[in-house]
mmCIF file with all atom_site columns, C-alpha atoms in Angstrom:
data_model
loop_
_atom_site.group_PDB
_atom_site.id
_atom_site.type_symbol
_atom_site.label_atom_id
_atom_site.label_alt_id
_atom_site.label_comp_id
_atom_site.label_asym_id
_atom_site.label_entity_id
_atom_site.label_seq_id
_atom_site.pdbx_PDB_ins_code
_atom_site.Cartn_x
_atom_site.Cartn_y
_atom_site.Cartn_z
_atom_site.occupancy
_atom_site.B_iso_or_equiv
_atom_site.pdbx_formal_charge
_atom_site.auth_seq_id
_atom_site.auth_comp_id
_atom_site.auth_asym_id
_atom_site.auth_atom_id
_atom_site.pdbx_PDB_model_num
ATOM 1   C CA . GLU A 1 1   ? -10.164 -6.447  -21.849 1.00 0.00 ? 1   GLU A CA 1
ATOM 2   C CA . ALA A 1 2   ? -10.322 -4.096  -18.861 1.00 0.00 ? 2   ALA A CA 1
ATOM 3   C CA . GLN A 1 3   ? -6.885  -3.875  -17.371 1.00 0.00 ? 3   GLN A CA 1
ATOM 4   C CA . VAL A 1 4   ? -4.070  -1.904  -15.796 1.00 0.00 ? 4   VAL A CA 1
ATOM 5   C CA . THR A 1 5   ? -0.832  -2.192  -17.751 1.00 0.00 ? 5   THR A CA 1
ATOM 6   C CA . GLN A 1 6   ? 2.572   -1.542  -16.252 1.00 0.00 ? 6   GLN A CA 1
ATOM 7   C CA . ASN A 1 7   ? 5.877   -1.372  -18.085 1.00 0.00 ? 7   ASN A CA 1
ATOM 8   C CA . PRO A 1 8   ? 8.473   -2.644  -17.795 1.00 0.00 ? 8   PRO A CA 1
ATOM 9   C CA . ARG A 1 9   ? 7.866   -5.877  -15.863 1.00 0.00 ? 9   ARG A CA 1
ATOM 10  C CA . TYR A 1 10  ? 11.503  -6.125  -14.831 1.00 0.00 ? 10  TYR A CA 1
ATOM 11  C CA . LEU A 1 11  ? 14.131  -3.405  -14.607 1.00 0.00 ? 11  LEU A CA 1
ATOM 12  C CA . ILE A 1 12  ? 17.720  -3.391  -13.372 1.00 0.00 ? 12  ILE A CA 1
ATOM 13  C CA . THR A 1 13  ? 19.354  0.014   -13.174 1.00 0.00 ? 13  THR A CA 1
ATOM 14  C CA . VAL A 1 14  ? 22.263  1.787   -11.530 1.00 0.00 ? 14  VAL A CA 1
ATOM 15  C CA . THR A 1 15  ? 22.159  4.248   -8.672  1.00 0.00 ? 15  THR A CA 1
ATOM 16  C CA . GLY A 1 16  ? 21.335  7.784   -9.794  1.00 0.00 ? 16  GLY A CA 1
ATOM 17  C CA . LYS A 1 17  ? 20.092  7.004   -13.278 1.00 0.00 ? 17  LYS A CA 1
ATOM 18  C CA . LYS A 1 18  ? 16.627  8.504   -13.744 1.00 0.00 ? 18  LYS A CA 1
ATOM 19  C CA . LEU A 1 19  ? 13.876  6.087   -14.690 1.00 0.00 ? 19  LEU A CA 1
ATOM 20  C CA . THR A 1 20  ? 10.154  6.043   -15.333 1.00 0.00 ? 20  THR A CA 1
ATOM 21  C CA . VAL A 1 21  ? 7.725   3.190   -14.779 1.00 0.00 ? 21  VAL A CA 1
ATOM 22  C CA . THR A 1 22  ? 4.592   3.599   -16.835 1.00 0.00 ? 22  THR A CA 1
ATOM 23  C CA . CYS A 1 23  ? 1.042   2.724   -15.826 1.00 0.00 ? 23  CYS A CA 1
ATOM 24  C CA . SER A 1 24  ? -1.980  2.869   -18.074 1.00 0.00 ? 24  SER A CA 1
ATOM 25  C CA . GLN A 1 25  ? -5.605  1.846   -17.539 1.00 0.00 ? 25  GLN A CA 1
ATOM 26  C CA . ASN A 1 26  ? -8.384  1.463   -20.110 1.00 0.00 ? 26  ASN A CA 1
ATOM 27  C CA . MET A 1 27  ? -11.379 1.610   -17.753 1.00 0.00 ? 27  MET A CA 1
ATOM 28  C CA . ASN A 1 28  ? -11.764 5.404   -17.556 1.00 0.00 ? 28  ASN A CA 1
ATOM 29  C CA . HIS A 1 29  ? -11.027 5.258   -13.836 1.00 0.00 ? 29  HIS A CA 1
ATOM 30  C CA . GLU A 1 30  ? -10.556 8.535   -11.994 1.00 0.00 ? 30  GLU A CA 1
ATOM 31  C CA . TYR A 1 31  ? -8.450  7.161   -9.170  1.00 0.00 ? 31  TYR A CA 1
ATOM 32  C CA . MET A 1 32  ? -4.953  5.727   -9.648  1.00 0.00 ? 32  MET A CA 1
ATOM 33  C CA . SER A 1 33  ? -2.306  4.808   -7.134  1.00 0.00 ? 33  SER A CA 1
ATOM 34  C CA . TRP A 1 34  ? 1.234   3.450   -6.808  1.00 0.00 ? 34  TRP A CA 1
ATOM 35  C CA . TYR A 1 35  ? 2.371   0.928   -4.191  1.00 0.00 ? 35  TYR A CA 1
ATOM 36  C CA . ARG A 1 36  ? 5.593   -0.758  -3.344  1.00 0.00 ? 36  ARG A CA 1
ATOM 37  C CA . GLN A 1 37  ? 5.740   -4.216  -1.823  1.00 0.00 ? 37  GLN A CA 1
ATOM 38  C CA . ASP A 1 38  ? 8.625   -5.336  0.347   1.00 0.00 ? 38  ASP A CA 1
ATOM 39  C CA . PRO A 1 39  ? 9.058   -8.574  2.325   1.00 0.00 ? 39  PRO A CA 1
ATOM 40  C CA . GLY A 1 40  ? 7.752   -8.192  5.847   1.00 0.00 ? 40  GLY A CA 1
ATOM 41  C CA . LEU A 1 41  ? 6.360   -4.709  5.157   1.00 0.00 ? 41  LEU A CA 1
ATOM 42  C CA . GLY A 1 42  ? 3.455   -5.528  2.880   1.00 0.00 ? 42  GLY A CA 1
ATOM 43  C CA . LEU A 1 43  ? 2.086   -3.022  0.399   1.00 0.00 ? 43  LEU A CA 1
ATOM 44  C CA . ARG A 1 44  ? 2.728   0.647   1.108   1.00 0.00 ? 44  ARG A CA 1
ATOM 45  C CA . GLN A 1 45  ? 1.193   3.505   -0.814  1.00 0.00 ? 45  GLN A CA 1
ATOM 46  C CA . ILE A 1 46  ? 3.600   5.880   -2.568  1.00 0.00 ? 46  ILE A CA 1
ATOM 47  C CA . TYR A 1 47  ? 1.356   8.394   -4.370  1.00 0.00 ? 47  TYR A CA 1
ATOM 48  C CA . TYR A 1 48  ? -2.212  8.517   -5.547  1.00 0.00 ? 48  TYR A CA 1
ATOM 49  C CA . SER A 1 49  ? -4.229  10.619  -7.939  1.00 0.00 ? 49  SER A CA 1
ATOM 50  C CA . MET A 1 50  ? -7.882  11.551  -7.759  1.00 0.00 ? 50  MET A CA 1
ATOM 51  C CA . ASN A 1 51  ? -8.069  12.756  -11.335 1.00 0.00 ? 51  ASN A CA 1
ATOM 52  C CA . VAL A 1 52  ? -6.115  14.605  -14.004 1.00 0.00 ? 52  VAL A CA 1
ATOM 53  C CA . GLU A 1 53  ? -3.662  17.062  -12.452 1.00 0.00 ? 53  GLU A CA 1
ATOM 54  C CA . VAL A 1 54  ? -4.683  16.024  -8.913  1.00 0.00 ? 54  VAL A CA 1
ATOM 55  C CA . THR A 1 55  ? -2.092  14.004  -6.987  1.00 0.00 ? 55  THR A CA 1
ATOM 56  C CA . ASP A 1 56  ? -1.203  13.501  -3.335  1.00 0.00 ? 56  ASP A CA 1
ATOM 57  C CA . LYS A 1 57  ? 1.391   11.731  -1.222  1.00 0.00 ? 57  LYS A CA 1
ATOM 58  C CA . GLY A 1 58  ? 0.844   8.324   0.263   1.00 0.00 ? 58  GLY A CA 1
ATOM 59  C CA . ASP A 1 59  ? 2.807   6.866   3.146   1.00 0.00 ? 59  ASP A CA 1
ATOM 60  C CA . VAL A 1 60  ? 6.234   6.546   1.489   1.00 0.00 ? 60  VAL A CA 1
ATOM 61  C CA . PRO A 1 61  ? 6.596   9.308   -1.162  1.00 0.00 ? 61  PRO A CA 1
ATOM 62  C CA . GLU A 1 62  ? 10.261  10.190  -0.590  1.00 0.00 ? 62  GLU A CA 1
ATOM 63  C CA . GLY A 1 63  ? 12.400  9.693   -3.690  1.00 0.00 ? 63  GLY A CA 1
ATOM 64  C CA . TYR A 1 64  ? 9.438   9.415   -6.075  1.00 0.00 ? 64  TYR A CA 1
ATOM 65  C CA . LYS A 1 65  ? 7.516   11.732  -8.361  1.00 0.00 ? 65  LYS A CA 1
ATOM 66  C CA . VAL A 1 66  ? 4.287   11.255  -10.272 1.00 0.00 ? 66  VAL A CA 1
ATOM 67  C CA . SER A 1 67  ? 2.274   13.130  -12.835 1.00 0.00 ? 67  SER A CA 1
ATOM 68  C CA . ARG A 1 68  ? -1.275  12.774  -14.148 1.00 0.00 ? 68  ARG A CA 1
ATOM 69  C CA . LYS A 1 69  ? -1.563  14.686  -17.410 1.00 0.00 ? 69  LYS A CA 1
ATOM 70  C CA . GLU A 1 70  ? -4.047  12.264  -18.926 1.00 0.00 ? 70  GLU A CA 1
ATOM 71  C CA . LYS A 1 71  ? -6.748  10.251  -17.209 1.00 0.00 ? 71  LYS A CA 1
ATOM 72  C CA . ARG A 1 72  ? -5.463  6.893   -18.420 1.00 0.00 ? 72  ARG A CA 1
ATOM 73  C CA . ASN A 1 73  ? -1.758  7.328   -17.528 1.00 0.00 ? 73  ASN A CA 1
ATOM 74  C CA . PHE A 1 74  ? -0.018  7.670   -14.172 1.00 0.00 ? 74  PHE A CA 1
ATOM 75  C CA . PRO A 1 75  ? 3.767   7.291   -14.514 1.00 0.00 ? 75  PRO A CA 1
ATOM 76  C CA . LEU A 1 76  ? 6.061   6.816   -11.537 1.00 0.00 ? 76  LEU A CA 1
ATOM 77  C CA . ILE A 1 77  ? 9.353   8.697   -11.785 1.00 0.00 ? 77  ILE A CA 1
ATOM 78  C CA . LEU A 1 78  ? 12.512  7.988   -9.834  1.00 0.00 ? 78  LEU A CA 1
ATOM 79  C CA . GLU A 1 79  ? 14.774  10.981  -10.403 1.00 0.00 ? 79  GLU A CA 1
ATOM 80  C CA . SER A 1 80  ? 17.824  9.501   -8.665  1.00 0.00 ? 80  SER A CA 1
ATOM 81  C CA . PRO A 1 81  ? 17.192  5.869   -7.753  1.00 0.00 ? 81  PRO A CA 1
ATOM 82  C CA . SER A 1 82  ? 18.959  4.366   -4.767  1.00 0.00 ? 82  SER A CA 1
ATOM 83  C CA . PRO A 1 83  ? 19.355  0.722   -3.688  1.00 0.00 ? 83  PRO A CA 1
ATOM 84  C CA . ASN A 1 84  ? 16.678  1.129   -0.985  1.00 0.00 ? 84  ASN A CA 1
ATOM 85  C CA . GLN A 1 85  ? 14.166  1.631   -3.787  1.00 0.00 ? 85  GLN A CA 1
ATOM 86  C CA . THR A 1 86  ? 14.715  -1.935  -4.932  1.00 0.00 ? 86  THR A CA 1
ATOM 87  C CA . SER A 1 87  ? 11.214  -3.357  -4.646  1.00 0.00 ? 87  SER A CA 1
ATOM 88  C CA . LEU A 1 88  ? 8.146   -4.740  -6.398  1.00 0.00 ? 88  LEU A CA 1
ATOM 89  C CA . TYR A 1 89  ? 5.936   -1.887  -7.600  1.00 0.00 ? 89  TYR A CA 1
ATOM 90  C CA . PHE A 1 90  ? 2.231   -2.022  -8.343  1.00 0.00 ? 90  PHE A CA 1
ATOM 91  C CA . CYS A 1 91  ? -0.093  0.414   -9.998  1.00 0.00 ? 91  CYS A CA 1
ATOM 92  C CA . ALA A 1 92  ? -3.819  0.254   -9.229  1.00 0.00 ? 92  ALA A CA 1
ATOM 93  C CA . SER A 1 93  ? -6.926  2.072   -10.351 1.00 0.00 ? 93  SER A CA 1
ATOM 94  C CA . SER A 1 94  ? -10.555 2.363   -9.395  1.00 0.00 ? 94  SER A CA 1
ATOM 95  C CA . PRO A 1 95  ? -13.578 4.461   -10.296 1.00 0.00 ? 95  PRO A CA 1
ATOM 96  C CA . THR A 1 96  ? -14.809 6.912   -7.741  1.00 0.00 ? 96  THR A CA 1
ATOM 97  C CA . GLY A 1 97  ? -18.192 8.052   -8.991  1.00 0.00 ? 97  GLY A CA 1
ATOM 98  C CA . GLY A 1 98  ? -18.271 10.514  -6.152  1.00 0.00 ? 98  GLY A CA 1
ATOM 99  C CA . THR A 1 99  ? -17.904 7.790   -3.518  1.00 0.00 ? 99  THR A CA 1
ATOM 100 C CA . LEU A 1 100 ? -15.222 5.451   -2.225  1.00 0.00 ? 100 LEU A CA 1
ATOM 101 C CA . ASN A 1 101 ? -17.341 2.330   -2.608  1.00 0.00 ? 101 ASN A CA 1
ATOM 102 C CA . TYR A 1 102 ? -15.315 0.748   -5.378  1.00 0.00 ? 102 TYR A CA 1
ATOM 103 C CA . GLY A 1 103 ? -12.579 -1.821  -5.343  1.00 0.00 ? 103 GLY A CA 1
ATOM 104 C CA . TYR A 1 104 ? -9.198  -1.728  -7.036  1.00 0.00 ? 104 TYR A CA 1
ATOM 105 C CA . THR A 1 105 ? -7.816  -3.272  -10.203 1.00 0.00 ? 105 THR A CA 1
ATOM 106 C CA . PHE A 1 106 ? -4.075  -3.916  -10.038 1.00 0.00 ? 106 PHE A CA 1
ATOM 107 C CA . GLY A 1 107 ? -1.379  -4.103  -12.668 1.00 0.00 ? 107 GLY A CA 1
ATOM 108 C CA . SER A 1 108 ? 0.945   -7.105  -12.903 1.00 0.00 ? 108 SER A CA 1
ATOM 109 C CA . GLY A 1 109 ? 3.820   -5.357  -11.150 1.00 0.00 ? 109 GLY A CA 1
ATOM 110 C CA . THR A 1 110 ? 7.301   -4.049  -11.950 1.00 0.00 ? 110 THR A CA 1
ATOM 111 C CA . ARG A 1 111 ? 10.261  -5.626  -10.232 1.00 0.00 ? 111 ARG A CA 1
ATOM 112 C CA . LEU A 1 112 ? 12.926  -2.933  -9.888  1.00 0.00 ? 112 LEU A CA 1
ATOM 113 C CA . THR A 1 113 ? 16.506  -3.601  -8.836  1.00 0.00 ? 113 THR A CA 1
ATOM 114 C CA . VAL A 1 114 ? 18.842  -0.665  -8.204  1.00 0.00 ? 114 VAL A CA 1
ATOM 115 C CA . VAL A 1 115 ? 22.533  -1.589  -7.977  1.00 0.00 ? 115 VAL A CA 1
ATOM 116 C CA . LYS B 2 1   ? -4.128  5.416   12.680  1.00 0.00 ? 1   LYS B CA 1
ATOM 117 C CA . GLN B 2 2   ? -5.718  2.478   10.880  1.00 0.00 ? 2   GLN B CA 1
ATOM 118 C CA . GLU B 2 3   ? -3.778  -0.770  11.122  1.00 0.00 ? 3   GLU B CA 1
ATOM 119 C CA . VAL B 2 4   ? -4.638  -4.039  9.432   1.00 0.00 ? 4   VAL B CA 1
ATOM 120 C CA . THR B 2 5   ? -3.467  -7.381  10.794  1.00 0.00 ? 5   THR B CA 1
ATOM 121 C CA . GLN B 2 6   ? -3.770  -10.791 9.201   1.00 0.00 ? 6   GLN B CA 1
ATOM 122 C CA . ILE B 2 7   ? -3.482  -13.986 11.166  1.00 0.00 ? 7   ILE B CA 1
ATOM 123 C CA . PRO B 2 8   ? -2.019  -16.491 10.629  1.00 0.00 ? 8   PRO B CA 1
ATOM 124 C CA . ALA B 2 9   ? 0.960   -15.321 8.579   1.00 0.00 ? 9   ALA B CA 1
ATOM 125 C CA . ALA B 2 10  ? 1.196   -18.752 6.983   1.00 0.00 ? 10  ALA B CA 1
ATOM 126 C CA . LEU B 2 11  ? -1.064  -21.780 6.819   1.00 0.00 ? 11  LEU B CA 1
ATOM 127 C CA . SER B 2 12  ? -0.639  -25.279 5.431   1.00 0.00 ? 12  SER B CA 1
ATOM 128 C CA . VAL B 2 13  ? -3.674  -27.544 5.004   1.00 0.00 ? 13  VAL B CA 1
ATOM 129 C CA . PRO B 2 14  ? -4.456  -30.812 3.222   1.00 0.00 ? 14  PRO B CA 1
ATOM 130 C CA . GLU B 2 15  ? -6.520  -30.698 0.067   1.00 0.00 ? 15  GLU B CA 1
ATOM 131 C CA . GLY B 2 16  ? -10.265 -30.714 0.647   1.00 0.00 ? 16  GLY B CA 1
ATOM 132 C CA . GLU B 2 17  ? -10.187 -28.944 3.981   1.00 0.00 ? 17  GLU B CA 1
ATOM 133 C CA . ASN B 2 18  ? -12.378 -25.915 4.681   1.00 0.00 ? 18  ASN B CA 1
ATOM 134 C CA . LEU B 2 19  ? -10.391 -23.015 6.071   1.00 0.00 ? 19  LEU B CA 1
ATOM 135 C CA . VAL B 2 20  ? -10.746 -19.493 7.433   1.00 0.00 ? 20  VAL B CA 1
ATOM 136 C CA . LEU B 2 21  ? -8.361  -16.592 6.999   1.00 0.00 ? 21  LEU B CA 1
ATOM 137 C CA . ASN B 2 22  ? -8.622  -13.669 9.386   1.00 0.00 ? 22  ASN B CA 1
ATOM 138 C CA . CYS B 2 23  ? -8.247  -9.934  8.948   1.00 0.00 ? 23  CYS B CA 1
ATOM 139 C CA . SER B 2 24  ? -8.602  -7.395  11.736  1.00 0.00 ? 24  SER B CA 1
ATOM 140 C CA . PHE B 2 25  ? -8.540  -3.612  11.593  1.00 0.00 ? 25  PHE B CA 1
ATOM 141 C CA . THR B 2 26  ? -8.287  -1.035  14.346  1.00 0.00 ? 26  THR B CA 1
ATOM 142 C CA . ASP B 2 27  ? -10.729 1.639   13.158  1.00 0.00 ? 27  ASP B CA 1
ATOM 143 C CA . SER B 2 28  ? -14.269 0.623   12.268  1.00 0.00 ? 28  SER B CA 1
ATOM 144 C CA . ALA B 2 29  ? -14.823 3.718   10.105  1.00 0.00 ? 29  ALA B CA 1
ATOM 145 C CA . ILE B 2 30  ? -14.211 2.147   6.713   1.00 0.00 ? 30  ILE B CA 1
ATOM 146 C CA . TYR B 2 31  ? -15.871 2.440   3.291   1.00 0.00 ? 31  TYR B CA 1
ATOM 147 C CA . ASN B 2 32  ? -15.105 -1.072  2.186   1.00 0.00 ? 32  ASN B CA 1
ATOM 148 C CA . LEU B 2 33  ? -12.847 -4.075  2.623   1.00 0.00 ? 33  LEU B CA 1
ATOM 149 C CA . GLN B 2 34  ? -11.365 -6.012  -0.259  1.00 0.00 ? 34  GLN B CA 1
ATOM 150 C CA . TRP B 2 35  ? -9.759  -9.470  -0.353  1.00 0.00 ? 35  TRP B CA 1
ATOM 151 C CA . PHE B 2 36  ? -7.028  -10.164 -2.902  1.00 0.00 ? 36  PHE B CA 1
ATOM 152 C CA . ARG B 2 37  ? -5.055  -13.150 -4.018  1.00 0.00 ? 37  ARG B CA 1
ATOM 153 C CA . GLN B 2 38  ? -1.388  -12.834 -5.014  1.00 0.00 ? 38  GLN B CA 1
ATOM 154 C CA . ASP B 2 39  ? 0.621   -15.563 -6.681  1.00 0.00 ? 39  ASP B CA 1
ATOM 155 C CA . PRO B 2 40  ? 4.418   -15.455 -6.200  1.00 0.00 ? 40  PRO B CA 1
ATOM 156 C CA . GLY B 2 41  ? 5.967   -12.538 -8.094  1.00 0.00 ? 41  GLY B CA 1
ATOM 157 C CA . LYS B 2 42  ? 2.621   -11.648 -9.642  1.00 0.00 ? 42  LYS B CA 1
ATOM 158 C CA . GLY B 2 43  ? 0.024   -8.950  -9.315  1.00 0.00 ? 43  GLY B CA 1
ATOM 159 C CA . LEU B 2 44  ? -3.008  -8.849  -7.067  1.00 0.00 ? 44  LEU B CA 1
ATOM 160 C CA . THR B 2 45  ? -6.281  -10.375 -8.189  1.00 0.00 ? 45  THR B CA 1
ATOM 161 C CA . SER B 2 46  ? -9.425  -9.073  -6.548  1.00 0.00 ? 46  SER B CA 1
ATOM 162 C CA . LEU B 2 47  ? -11.515 -11.833 -4.978  1.00 0.00 ? 47  LEU B CA 1
ATOM 163 C CA . LEU B 2 48  ? -14.289 -10.122 -3.057  1.00 0.00 ? 48  LEU B CA 1
ATOM 164 C CA . LEU B 2 49  ? -15.280 -6.575  -2.161  1.00 0.00 ? 49  LEU B CA 1
ATOM 165 C CA . ILE B 2 50  ? -17.500 -5.921  0.850   1.00 0.00 ? 50  ILE B CA 1
ATOM 166 C CA . GLN B 2 51  ? -19.090 -2.517  1.300   1.00 0.00 ? 51  GLN B CA 1
ATOM 167 C CA . SER B 2 52  ? -19.335 -1.082  4.789   1.00 0.00 ? 52  SER B CA 1
ATOM 168 C CA . SER B 2 53  ? -23.103 -1.626  4.750   1.00 0.00 ? 53  SER B CA 1
ATOM 169 C CA . GLN B 2 54  ? -22.794 -5.316  3.870   1.00 0.00 ? 54  GLN B CA 1
ATOM 170 C CA . ARG B 2 55  ? -22.207 -8.331  6.089   1.00 0.00 ? 55  ARG B CA 1
ATOM 171 C CA . GLU B 2 56  ? -20.847 -10.793 3.551   1.00 0.00 ? 56  GLU B CA 1
ATOM 172 C CA . GLN B 2 57  ? -20.090 -11.532 -0.069  1.00 0.00 ? 57  GLN B CA 1
ATOM 173 C CA . THR B 2 58  ? -19.823 -14.864 -1.848  1.00 0.00 ? 58  THR B CA 1
ATOM 174 C CA . SER B 2 59  ? -18.099 -15.999 -5.014  1.00 0.00 ? 59  SER B CA 1
ATOM 175 C CA . GLY B 2 60  ? -17.952 -19.695 -5.776  1.00 0.00 ? 60  GLY B CA 1
ATOM 176 C CA . ARG B 2 61  ? -16.117 -21.466 -2.961  1.00 0.00 ? 61  ARG B CA 1
ATOM 177 C CA . LEU B 2 62  ? -15.217 -18.172 -1.301  1.00 0.00 ? 62  LEU B CA 1
ATOM 178 C CA . ASN B 2 63  ? -17.206 -16.330 1.320   1.00 0.00 ? 63  ASN B CA 1
ATOM 179 C CA . ALA B 2 64  ? -16.075 -13.137 3.005   1.00 0.00 ? 64  ALA B CA 1
ATOM 180 C CA . SER B 2 65  ? -17.735 -11.655 6.059   1.00 0.00 ? 65  SER B CA 1
ATOM 181 C CA . LEU B 2 66  ? -17.412 -8.251  7.629   1.00 0.00 ? 66  LEU B CA 1
ATOM 182 C CA . ASP B 2 67  ? -18.090 -7.224  11.224  1.00 0.00 ? 67  ASP B CA 1
ATOM 183 C CA . LYS B 2 68  ? -17.288 -3.539  11.423  1.00 0.00 ? 68  LYS B CA 1
ATOM 184 C CA . SER B 2 69  ? -18.133 -3.170  15.086  1.00 0.00 ? 69  SER B CA 1
ATOM 185 C CA . SER B 2 70  ? -15.512 -5.702  16.093  1.00 0.00 ? 70  SER B CA 1
ATOM 186 C CA . GLY B 2 71  ? -13.066 -4.688  13.348  1.00 0.00 ? 71  GLY B CA 1
ATOM 187 C CA . ARG B 2 72  ? -12.895 -8.110  11.748  1.00 0.00 ? 72  ARG B CA 1
ATOM 188 C CA . SER B 2 73  ? -13.302 -9.832  8.425   1.00 0.00 ? 73  SER B CA 1
ATOM 189 C CA . THR B 2 74  ? -12.927 -13.487 7.553   1.00 0.00 ? 74  THR B CA 1
ATOM 190 C CA . LEU B 2 75  ? -12.344 -15.208 4.236   1.00 0.00 ? 75  LEU B CA 1
ATOM 191 C CA . TYR B 2 76  ? -13.777 -18.715 4.165   1.00 0.00 ? 76  TYR B CA 1
ATOM 192 C CA . ILE B 2 77  ? -12.491 -21.108 1.513   1.00 0.00 ? 77  ILE B CA 1
ATOM 193 C CA . ALA B 2 78  ? -14.506 -24.285 1.062   1.00 0.00 ? 78  ALA B CA 1
ATOM 194 C CA . ALA B 2 79  ? -13.033 -27.572 -0.145  1.00 0.00 ? 79  ALA B CA 1
ATOM 195 C CA . SER B 2 80  ? -9.544  -26.188 -0.649  1.00 0.00 ? 80  SER B CA 1
ATOM 196 C CA . GLN B 2 81  ? -7.510  -27.217 -3.699  1.00 0.00 ? 81  GLN B CA 1
ATOM 197 C CA . PRO B 2 82  ? -3.773  -27.066 -4.484  1.00 0.00 ? 82  PRO B CA 1
ATOM 198 C CA . GLY B 2 83  ? -4.571  -24.275 -6.958  1.00 0.00 ? 83  GLY B CA 1
ATOM 199 C CA . ASP B 2 84  ? -5.702  -22.150 -4.015  1.00 0.00 ? 84  ASP B CA 1
ATOM 200 C CA . SER B 2 85  ? -2.092  -21.941 -2.814  1.00 0.00 ? 85  SER B CA 1
ATOM 201 C CA . ALA B 2 86  ? -1.185  -18.244 -2.821  1.00 0.00 ? 86  ALA B CA 1
ATOM 202 C CA . THR B 2 87  ? -0.907  -15.246 -0.517  1.00 0.00 ? 87  THR B CA 1
ATOM 203 C CA . TYR B 2 88  ? -4.212  -13.700 0.497   1.00 0.00 ? 88  TYR B CA 1
ATOM 204 C CA . LEU B 2 89  ? -4.313  -10.004 1.325   1.00 0.00 ? 89  LEU B CA 1
ATOM 205 C CA . CYS B 2 90  ? -7.053  -7.915  2.830   1.00 0.00 ? 90  CYS B CA 1
ATOM 206 C CA . ALA B 2 91  ? -7.250  -4.158  2.350   1.00 0.00 ? 91  ALA B CA 1
ATOM 207 C CA . VAL B 2 92  ? -9.452  -1.584  4.046   1.00 0.00 ? 92  VAL B CA 1
ATOM 208 C CA . ARG B 2 93  ? -10.436 1.759   2.605   1.00 0.00 ? 93  ARG B CA 1
ATOM 209 C CA . PRO B 2 94  ? -10.868 4.247   5.435   1.00 0.00 ? 94  PRO B CA 1
ATOM 210 C CA . GLY B 2 95  ? -11.842 7.878   4.936   1.00 0.00 ? 95  GLY B CA 1
ATOM 211 C CA . GLY B 2 96  ? -9.921  9.790   2.305   1.00 0.00 ? 96  GLY B CA 1
ATOM 212 C CA . PHE B 2 97  ? -8.278  8.134   -0.635  1.00 0.00 ? 97  PHE B CA 1
ATOM 213 C CA . LYS B 2 98  ? -5.770  5.849   0.987   1.00 0.00 ? 98  LYS B CA 1
ATOM 214 C CA . THR B 2 99  ? -5.979  2.107   1.335   1.00 0.00 ? 99  THR B CA 1
ATOM 215 C CA . ILE B 2 100 ? -4.329  0.101   4.089   1.00 0.00 ? 100 ILE B CA 1
ATOM 216 C CA . PHE B 2 101 ? -3.181  -3.442  3.380   1.00 0.00 ? 101 PHE B CA 1
ATOM 217 C CA . GLY B 2 102 ? -2.510  -6.301  5.730   1.00 0.00 ? 102 GLY B CA 1
ATOM 218 C CA . ALA B 2 103 ? 0.753   -8.208  5.395   1.00 0.00 ? 103 ALA B CA 1
ATOM 219 C CA . GLY B 2 104 ? -1.069  -11.250 4.037   1.00 0.00 ? 104 GLY B CA 1
ATOM 220 C CA . THR B 2 105 ? -1.559  -14.925 4.842   1.00 0.00 ? 105 THR B CA 1
ATOM 221 C CA . ARG B 2 106 ? 0.520   -17.356 2.824   1.00 0.00 ? 106 ARG B CA 1
ATOM 222 C CA . LEU B 2 107 ? -1.623  -20.437 2.124   1.00 0.00 ? 107 LEU B CA 1
ATOM 223 C CA . PHE B 2 108 ? -0.272  -23.801 1.014   1.00 0.00 ? 108 PHE B CA 1
ATOM 224 C CA . VAL B 2 109 ? -2.737  -26.563 0.114   1.00 0.00 ? 109 VAL B CA 1
ATOM 225 C CA . LYS B 2 110 ? -1.121  -30.001 -0.014  1.00 0.00 ? 110 LYS B CA 1
ATOM 226 C CA . ALA B 2 111 ? -2.316  -32.510 -2.592  1.00 0.00 ? 111 ALA B CA 1
#
């Protein structure tokens, strides 16, 4: 089944303890992206990646890191999490095929709580 | 800067009613517009994708239209059912590789 898989689904952590949220897709998509969703603010883009070793900042990149060493994986790293990073996180992917005329497939989300 | 607005923020209708959800965007230079459904605490499920060159797309009881010149899209749901209760999000893909989401319309269909 074609899908985007995020792990973990739920995570509670303490301030300052480094964590990684994994994202993997099995559709050979070039483009991958991370979003956070907060009440009243909607979905905001954190980072995106056009292909292996090509990443760029979205609208809210502060406090996050990403890497794209393999096409299928796009982990989100929080080096020193803070309570304001408590949110629902989504990973998404799409093909590009040289154009932008493709839609997204989303993962099921990771609910992160930083205390 | 592209902004996407969805009105109304919330909607409650009786079962069986036909309804329209609205999405407006400020810059008509887009590659595509996508409608999603999100159930509480869950991920986003793609419903319909409209390319910039298209006027509408249909899937079952859903029909989405796109009017780029006026910066508007509508999602029409025919014969609504309680299972349609969810939040509906629209997203536009402007130039570059970013996507801008609306805040969503929360739909409740009463049995």
